mmCIF file of C-alpha atoms in Angstrom:
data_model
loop_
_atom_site.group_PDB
_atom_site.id
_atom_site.type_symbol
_atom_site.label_atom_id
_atom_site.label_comp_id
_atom_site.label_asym_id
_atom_site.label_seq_id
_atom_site.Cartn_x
_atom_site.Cartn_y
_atom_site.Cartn_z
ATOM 1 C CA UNK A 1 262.476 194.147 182.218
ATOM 2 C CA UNK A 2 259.457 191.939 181.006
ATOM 3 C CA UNK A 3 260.508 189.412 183.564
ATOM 4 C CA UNK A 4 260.315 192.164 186.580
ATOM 5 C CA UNK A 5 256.779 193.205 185.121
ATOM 6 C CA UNK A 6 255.553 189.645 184.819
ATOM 7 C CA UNK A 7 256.497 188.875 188.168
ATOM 8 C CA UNK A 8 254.899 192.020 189.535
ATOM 9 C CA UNK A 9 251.409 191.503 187.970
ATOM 10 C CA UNK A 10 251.701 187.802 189.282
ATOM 11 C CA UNK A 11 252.473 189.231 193.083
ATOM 12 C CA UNK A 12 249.499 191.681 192.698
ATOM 13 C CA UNK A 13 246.970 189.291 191.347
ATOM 14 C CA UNK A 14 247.914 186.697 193.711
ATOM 15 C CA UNK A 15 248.441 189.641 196.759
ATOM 16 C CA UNK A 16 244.817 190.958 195.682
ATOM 17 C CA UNK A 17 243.250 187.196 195.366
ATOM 18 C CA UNK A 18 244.308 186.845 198.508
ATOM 19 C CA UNK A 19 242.696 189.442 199.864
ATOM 20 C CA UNK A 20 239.519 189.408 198.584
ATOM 21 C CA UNK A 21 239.099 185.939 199.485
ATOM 22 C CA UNK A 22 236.910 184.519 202.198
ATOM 23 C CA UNK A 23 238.709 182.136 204.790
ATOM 24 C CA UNK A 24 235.587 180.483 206.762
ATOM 25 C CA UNK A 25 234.718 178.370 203.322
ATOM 26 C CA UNK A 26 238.574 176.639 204.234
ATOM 27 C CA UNK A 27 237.971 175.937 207.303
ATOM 28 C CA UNK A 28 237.359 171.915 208.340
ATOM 29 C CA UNK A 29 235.316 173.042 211.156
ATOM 30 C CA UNK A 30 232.882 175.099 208.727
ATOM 31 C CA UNK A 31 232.526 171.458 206.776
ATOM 32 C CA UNK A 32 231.672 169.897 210.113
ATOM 33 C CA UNK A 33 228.898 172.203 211.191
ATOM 34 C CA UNK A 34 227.769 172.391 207.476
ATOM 35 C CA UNK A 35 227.223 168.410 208.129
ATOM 36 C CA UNK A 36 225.967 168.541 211.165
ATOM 37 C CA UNK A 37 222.940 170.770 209.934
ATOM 38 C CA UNK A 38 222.416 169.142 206.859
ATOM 39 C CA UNK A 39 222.122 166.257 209.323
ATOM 40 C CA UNK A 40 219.776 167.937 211.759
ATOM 41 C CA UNK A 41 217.324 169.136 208.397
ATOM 42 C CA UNK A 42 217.661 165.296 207.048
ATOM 43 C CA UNK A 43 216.212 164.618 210.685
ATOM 44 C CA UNK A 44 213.425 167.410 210.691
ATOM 45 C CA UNK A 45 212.495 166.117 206.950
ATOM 46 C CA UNK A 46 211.847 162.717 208.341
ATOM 47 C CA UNK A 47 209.636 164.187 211.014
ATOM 48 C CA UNK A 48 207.756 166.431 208.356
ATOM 49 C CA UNK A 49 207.498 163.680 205.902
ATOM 50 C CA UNK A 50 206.017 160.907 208.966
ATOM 51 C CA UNK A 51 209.513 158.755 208.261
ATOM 52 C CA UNK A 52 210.434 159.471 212.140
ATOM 53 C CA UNK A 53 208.631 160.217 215.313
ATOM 54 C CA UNK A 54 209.273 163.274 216.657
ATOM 55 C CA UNK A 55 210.399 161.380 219.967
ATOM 56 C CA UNK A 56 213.002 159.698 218.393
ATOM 57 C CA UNK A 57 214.312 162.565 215.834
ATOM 58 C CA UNK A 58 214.620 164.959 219.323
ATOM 59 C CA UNK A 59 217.564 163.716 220.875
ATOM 60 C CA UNK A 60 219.124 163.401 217.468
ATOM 61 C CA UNK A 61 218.622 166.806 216.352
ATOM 62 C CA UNK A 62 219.877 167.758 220.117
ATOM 63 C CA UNK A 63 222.894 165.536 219.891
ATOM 64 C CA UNK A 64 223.662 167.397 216.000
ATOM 65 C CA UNK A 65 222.660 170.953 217.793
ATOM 66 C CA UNK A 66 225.574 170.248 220.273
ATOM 67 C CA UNK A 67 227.815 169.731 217.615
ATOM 68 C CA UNK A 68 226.933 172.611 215.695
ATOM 69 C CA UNK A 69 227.716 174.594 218.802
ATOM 70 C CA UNK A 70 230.909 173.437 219.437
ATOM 71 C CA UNK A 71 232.152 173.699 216.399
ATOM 72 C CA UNK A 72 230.647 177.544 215.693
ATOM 73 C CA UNK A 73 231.848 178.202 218.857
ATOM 74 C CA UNK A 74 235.853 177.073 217.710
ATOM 75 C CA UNK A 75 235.418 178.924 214.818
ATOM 76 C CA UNK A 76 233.146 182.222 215.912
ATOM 77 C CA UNK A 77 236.288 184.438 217.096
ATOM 78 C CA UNK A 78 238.440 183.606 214.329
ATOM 79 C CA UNK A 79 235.904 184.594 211.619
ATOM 80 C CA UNK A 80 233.290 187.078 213.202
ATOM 81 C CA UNK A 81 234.274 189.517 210.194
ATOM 82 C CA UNK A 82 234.081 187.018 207.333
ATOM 83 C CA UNK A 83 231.518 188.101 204.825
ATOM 84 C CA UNK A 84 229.887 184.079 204.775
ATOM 85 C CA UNK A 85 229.986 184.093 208.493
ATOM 86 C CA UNK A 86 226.502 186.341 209.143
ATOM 87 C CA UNK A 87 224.780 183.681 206.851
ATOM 88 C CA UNK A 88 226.247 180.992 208.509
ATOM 89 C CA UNK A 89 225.681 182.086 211.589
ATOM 90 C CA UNK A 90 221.883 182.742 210.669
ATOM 91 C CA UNK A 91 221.506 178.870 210.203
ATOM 92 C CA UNK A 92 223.002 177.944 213.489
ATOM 93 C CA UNK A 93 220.619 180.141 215.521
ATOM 94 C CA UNK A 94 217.737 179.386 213.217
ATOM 95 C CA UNK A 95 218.262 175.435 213.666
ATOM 96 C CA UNK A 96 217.796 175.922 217.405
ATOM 97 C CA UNK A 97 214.670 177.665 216.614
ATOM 98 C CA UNK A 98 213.327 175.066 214.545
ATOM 99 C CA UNK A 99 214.230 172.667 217.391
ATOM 100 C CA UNK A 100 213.000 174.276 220.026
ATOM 101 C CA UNK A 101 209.556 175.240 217.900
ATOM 102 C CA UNK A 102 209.315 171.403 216.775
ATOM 103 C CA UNK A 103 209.862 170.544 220.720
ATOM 104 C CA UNK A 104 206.858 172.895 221.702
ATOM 105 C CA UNK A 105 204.531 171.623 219.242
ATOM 106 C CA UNK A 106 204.102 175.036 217.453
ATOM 107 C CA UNK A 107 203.599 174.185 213.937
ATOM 108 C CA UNK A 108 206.583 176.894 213.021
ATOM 109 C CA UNK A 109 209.181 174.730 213.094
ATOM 110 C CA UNK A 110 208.471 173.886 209.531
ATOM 111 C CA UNK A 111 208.929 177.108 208.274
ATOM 112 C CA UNK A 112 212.177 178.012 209.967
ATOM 113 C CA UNK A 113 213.979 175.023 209.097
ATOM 114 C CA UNK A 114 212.731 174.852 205.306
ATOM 115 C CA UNK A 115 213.925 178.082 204.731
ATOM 116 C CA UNK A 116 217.387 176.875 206.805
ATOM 117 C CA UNK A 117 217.390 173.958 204.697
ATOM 118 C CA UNK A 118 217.087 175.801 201.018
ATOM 119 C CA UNK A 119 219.579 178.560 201.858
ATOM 120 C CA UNK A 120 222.237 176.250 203.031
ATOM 121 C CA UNK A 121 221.908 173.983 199.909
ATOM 122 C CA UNK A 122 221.804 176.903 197.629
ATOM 123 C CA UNK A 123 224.867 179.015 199.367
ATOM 124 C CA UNK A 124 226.932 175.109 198.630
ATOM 125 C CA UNK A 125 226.090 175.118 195.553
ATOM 126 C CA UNK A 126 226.554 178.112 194.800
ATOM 127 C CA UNK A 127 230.109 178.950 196.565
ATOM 128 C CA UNK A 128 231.445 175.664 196.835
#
């Protein structure tokens, strides 16, 4: 009898666990587009700071911008309902927009992408 209650409480902590856990944070392509914009920021902090032109950080912020497509594009269908997803997809559009504002010479870029920037190190350290 203890060994059929035992094993029930472990199935229902393990069936509930299960549940309430979020998917997107196991996913290897959610690593890759996490790099991929900490890589663009790293770029678009060398630009702020005067450690890169802004003609040279461009195409690599565009080549990392491609990647971060393709990758939130694999993984968009399969976890559109994932609590972490609506954050996560918040940096991918907002990463563009620093992009694009940095190519246009409108002095918003800065703002966009350091608020990017401390939300994505804060939501790793805090759920991973």
């Amino acid at each position: 009898m203890k060994k059929t209650i035992l094993l029930i409480l472990i199935l229902s902590v393990s069936f509930i666990t299960k549940v309430n856990s979020q998917n997107l944070k196991k996913d290897c392509e959610f690593y890759k587009v996490t790099t991929y914009l900490l890589t663009a920021i790293s770029s678009l902090d060398d630009v702020k700071n005067d450690n890169l032109e802004k003609g040279k950080a461009l195409p690599i912020i565009k080549a990392n911008i491609t990647k971060i497509d393709n990758a939130y594009n694999l993984i968009k269908e399969q976890y559109k309902n994932d609590v972490d997803f609506k954050e996560f997809e918040l940096w991918v559009k907002g990463i563009s927009v620093s992009y694009n504002k940095l190519k246009e010479d409108d002095a918003m870029w800065q703002m966009s992408y350091y608020l990017i920037k401390l939300n994505v190190i804060d939501f790793v350290n805090q759920k991973y």
